[in-house]
Amino acid sequence: MLIDHNWTEILKRRDMYMEAFVGFDPNVVAKMNEDDIAVISANKELKLAECRVRCIVENAKCIRKASALRFLVAKEFGSFSGYIWGHMNHRPMVGKYKHHKYIPLRTPKSEGMSKDLIRRGFRLVGPVIVYSFMQASGMVIDHLVGCFRFSECVRLAEQSWGISNVAT
């Protein structure tokens, strides 16, 4: 979605994005029309080109709408979350990296998810973007082993999922 933005810039604008895209509700975003797209694109604070906004709307439609080539993700998997987590066997994965240079930009899981998303009509969802999404959403915990947050993130993942020995 925001491939030329760094996470700091995205997080600074998070509230503005949430407002522009109505709480990121795909049911509402999928119904946005040309006027809505133009208004969001014209907002210079968001720094989103019209093609990006249009892509976000189209991706929301992919979640909600079926066609001959696209399966209805929400109907087939119960929710977009169910679809996404299905690629991870419904459990987070912990990378036990000691140095940031070893953290991958993409993985076989992100490549598979990317291919499937593209097959379903999603756009701007290459394997690097998908892996960043996986990190940001907690599907992958890539804090360095020496990071003060590593143990806490693993504990929270285990607690949230009711499991021990989160996948490594």
Short mmCIF file of C-alpha atoms in Angstrom, two decimals:
data_model
loop_
_atom_site.label_atom_id
_atom_site.label_comp_id
_atom_site.label_asym_id
_atom_site.label_seq_id
_atom_site.Cartn_x
_atom_site.Cartn_y
_atom_site.Cartn_z
CA MET A 1 0.00 0.00 0.00
CA LEU A 2 2.63 2.54 1.04
CA ILE A 3 5.81 1.11 -0.43
CA ASP A 4 7.72 4.37 -0.61
CA HIS A 5 6.85 5.40 2.96
CA ASN A 6 8.89 4.32 5.95
CA TRP A 7 7.16 3.05 9.07
CA THR A 8 7.83 6.25 10.99
CA GLU A 9 6.00 8.28 8.35
CA ILE A 10 3.14 5.79 8.19
CA LEU A 11 2.72 5.76 11.96
CA LYS A 12 2.75 9.57 12.11
CA ARG A 13 -0.22 9.58 9.75
CA ARG A 14 -2.00 6.53 11.14
CA ASP A 15 -4.90 8.47 12.64
CA MET A 16 -5.34 10.42 9.40
CA TYR A 17 -5.35 7.17 7.40
CA MET A 18 -7.88 5.65 9.80
CA GLU A 19 -10.14 8.66 9.35
CA ALA A 20 -9.75 8.78 5.56
CA PHE A 21 -10.42 5.05 5.21
CA VAL A 22 -13.22 4.94 7.79
CA GLY A 23 -11.45 2.84 10.41
CA PHE A 24 -10.05 0.55 7.70
CA ASP A 25 -13.44 -1.15 7.39
CA PRO A 26 -13.26 -3.02 4.05
CA ASN A 27 -17.07 -2.98 3.76
CA VAL A 28 -17.05 0.82 3.72
CA VAL A 29 -13.80 1.31 1.78
CA ALA A 30 -15.02 -1.05 -0.97
CA LYS A 31 -17.98 1.28 -1.55
CA MET A 32 -15.86 4.42 -2.00
CA ASN A 33 -16.58 6.20 -5.27
CA GLU A 34 -14.60 8.49 -7.56
CA ASP A 35 -15.44 11.54 -5.43
CA ASP A 36 -14.18 9.80 -2.28
CA ILE A 37 -10.98 8.77 -4.07
CA ALA A 38 -10.45 12.33 -5.31
CA VAL A 39 -10.95 13.83 -1.84
CA ILE A 40 -8.48 11.43 -0.21
CA SER A 41 -5.94 11.90 -3.02
CA ALA A 42 -6.20 15.69 -2.73
CA ASN A 43 -5.32 15.60 0.98
CA LYS A 44 -1.63 16.57 0.87
CA GLU A 45 -1.06 15.51 4.49
CA LEU A 46 -1.81 11.88 3.61
CA LYS A 47 0.75 11.87 0.78
CA LEU A 48 -1.17 9.25 -1.20
CA ALA A 49 -1.28 9.36 -4.97
CA GLU A 50 -4.62 8.69 -6.62
CA CYS A 51 -3.38 5.32 -7.93
CA ARG A 52 -2.58 4.28 -4.33
CA VAL A 53 -5.98 5.29 -3.06
CA ARG A 54 -7.65 3.51 -5.96
CA CYS A 55 -5.58 0.40 -5.18
CA ILE A 56 -6.66 0.47 -1.52
CA VAL A 57 -10.31 0.67 -2.61
CA GLU A 58 -9.84 -2.17 -5.11
CA ASN A 59 -8.13 -4.34 -2.48
CA ALA A 60 -11.07 -3.75 -0.14
CA LYS A 61 -13.36 -4.90 -2.94
CA CYS A 62 -11.27 -8.07 -3.28
CA ILE A 63 -12.01 -8.86 0.34
CA ARG A 64 -15.75 -8.35 -0.07
CA LYS A 65 -16.61 -9.11 -3.69
CA ALA A 66 -16.44 -12.25 -5.78
CA SER A 67 -16.08 -12.49 -9.54
CA ALA A 68 -15.29 -15.27 -11.97
CA LEU A 69 -11.55 -14.96 -11.24
CA ARG A 70 -11.70 -13.94 -7.59
CA PHE A 71 -12.98 -15.92 -4.68
CA LEU A 72 -14.89 -14.17 -1.95
CA VAL A 73 -12.21 -14.18 0.74
CA ALA A 74 -14.55 -13.30 3.59
CA LYS A 75 -17.06 -15.99 2.61
CA GLU A 76 -14.47 -18.66 1.88
CA PHE A 77 -12.40 -18.11 5.04
CA GLY A 78 -14.86 -16.47 7.43
CA SER A 79 -12.89 -13.22 7.43
CA PHE A 80 -9.84 -11.60 5.90
CA SER A 81 -8.05 -12.36 9.17
CA GLY A 82 -8.92 -16.04 8.81
CA TYR A 83 -7.57 -16.02 5.28
CA ILE A 84 -4.30 -14.28 6.19
CA TRP A 85 -3.65 -16.33 9.32
CA GLY A 86 -4.39 -19.52 7.38
CA HIS A 87 -1.11 -18.96 5.57
CA MET A 88 0.60 -19.21 8.98
CA ASN A 89 -1.36 -22.25 10.22
CA HIS A 90 -3.08 -19.80 12.59
CA ARG A 91 -0.05 -19.21 14.78
CA PRO A 92 2.65 -16.53 14.82
CA MET A 93 6.22 -17.30 13.90
CA VAL A 94 9.21 -16.10 15.91
CA GLY A 95 12.48 -15.29 14.21
CA LYS A 96 15.32 -15.72 16.67
CA TYR A 97 17.75 -13.30 15.06
CA LYS A 98 20.81 -11.93 16.83
CA HIS A 99 21.56 -9.20 14.29
CA HIS A 100 19.24 -7.15 12.10
CA LYS A 101 21.18 -8.04 8.96
CA TYR A 102 19.79 -11.58 9.23
CA ILE A 103 16.14 -10.54 9.29
CA PRO A 104 14.77 -11.38 5.85
CA LEU A 105 12.94 -8.97 3.59
CA ARG A 106 10.79 -11.82 2.30
CA THR A 107 10.21 -15.47 3.12
CA PRO A 108 8.65 -18.44 1.35
CA LYS A 109 5.47 -17.76 3.39
CA SER A 110 5.32 -14.11 2.26
CA GLU A 111 6.00 -15.19 -1.33
CA GLY A 112 3.17 -17.72 -1.20
CA MET A 113 0.77 -15.26 0.40
CA SER A 114 1.73 -12.60 -2.16
CA LYS A 115 1.09 -14.94 -5.08
CA ASP A 116 -2.28 -15.95 -3.68
CA LEU A 117 -3.31 -12.34 -2.98
CA ILE A 118 -2.37 -11.37 -6.54
CA ARG A 119 -4.28 -14.38 -7.90
CA ARG A 120 -7.32 -13.08 -6.02
CA GLY A 121 -7.02 -9.65 -7.64
CA PHE A 122 -5.15 -7.70 -4.94
CA ARG A 123 -2.56 -5.15 -6.07
CA LEU A 124 0.67 -3.78 -4.61
CA VAL A 125 1.13 -6.88 -2.49
CA GLY A 126 4.58 -8.15 -3.41
CA PRO A 127 6.41 -10.51 -1.04
CA VAL A 128 8.41 -7.72 0.65
CA ILE A 129 5.26 -5.68 1.33
CA VAL A 130 3.49 -8.80 2.56
CA TYR A 131 6.39 -9.63 4.89
CA SER A 132 6.31 -6.08 6.29
CA PHE A 133 2.58 -6.55 6.89
CA MET A 134 3.28 -9.87 8.61
CA GLN A 135 5.76 -8.14 10.94
CA ALA A 136 3.48 -5.17 11.66
CA SER A 137 0.46 -7.37 12.39
CA GLY A 138 2.28 -9.74 14.74
CA MET A 139 2.20 -12.73 12.42
CA VAL A 140 5.98 -12.71 12.56
CA ILE A 141 7.94 -11.57 15.58
CA ASP A 142 11.29 -10.33 14.33
CA HIS A 143 12.55 -8.47 17.38
CA LEU A 144 16.19 -9.32 17.90
CA VAL A 145 16.78 -11.91 20.62
CA GLY A 146 18.68 -9.26 22.60
CA CYS A 147 15.90 -6.67 22.26
CA PHE A 148 14.18 -5.75 25.51
CA ARG A 149 10.81 -6.45 23.81
CA PHE A 150 11.63 -9.92 22.45
CA SER A 151 10.60 -12.01 25.46
CA GLU A 152 7.51 -9.91 26.10
CA CYS A 153 6.35 -10.19 22.47
CA VAL A 154 6.83 -13.96 22.51
CA ARG A 155 4.99 -14.23 25.83
CA LEU A 156 2.09 -12.14 24.53
CA ALA A 157 1.90 -14.23 21.35
CA GLU A 158 1.80 -17.44 23.36
CA GLN A 159 -0.79 -16.00 25.75
CA SER A 160 -2.98 -14.57 22.97
CA TRP A 161 -2.96 -17.80 21.00
CA GLY A 162 -3.15 -20.11 24.01
CA ILE A 163 -0.04 -21.97 22.93
CA SER A 164 3.49 -22.51 24.08
CA ASN A 165 6.54 -22.79 21.90
CA VAL A 166 5.40 -20.31 19.27
CA ALA A 167 6.54 -21.53 15.84
CA THR A 168 10.17 -20.78 15.08
#
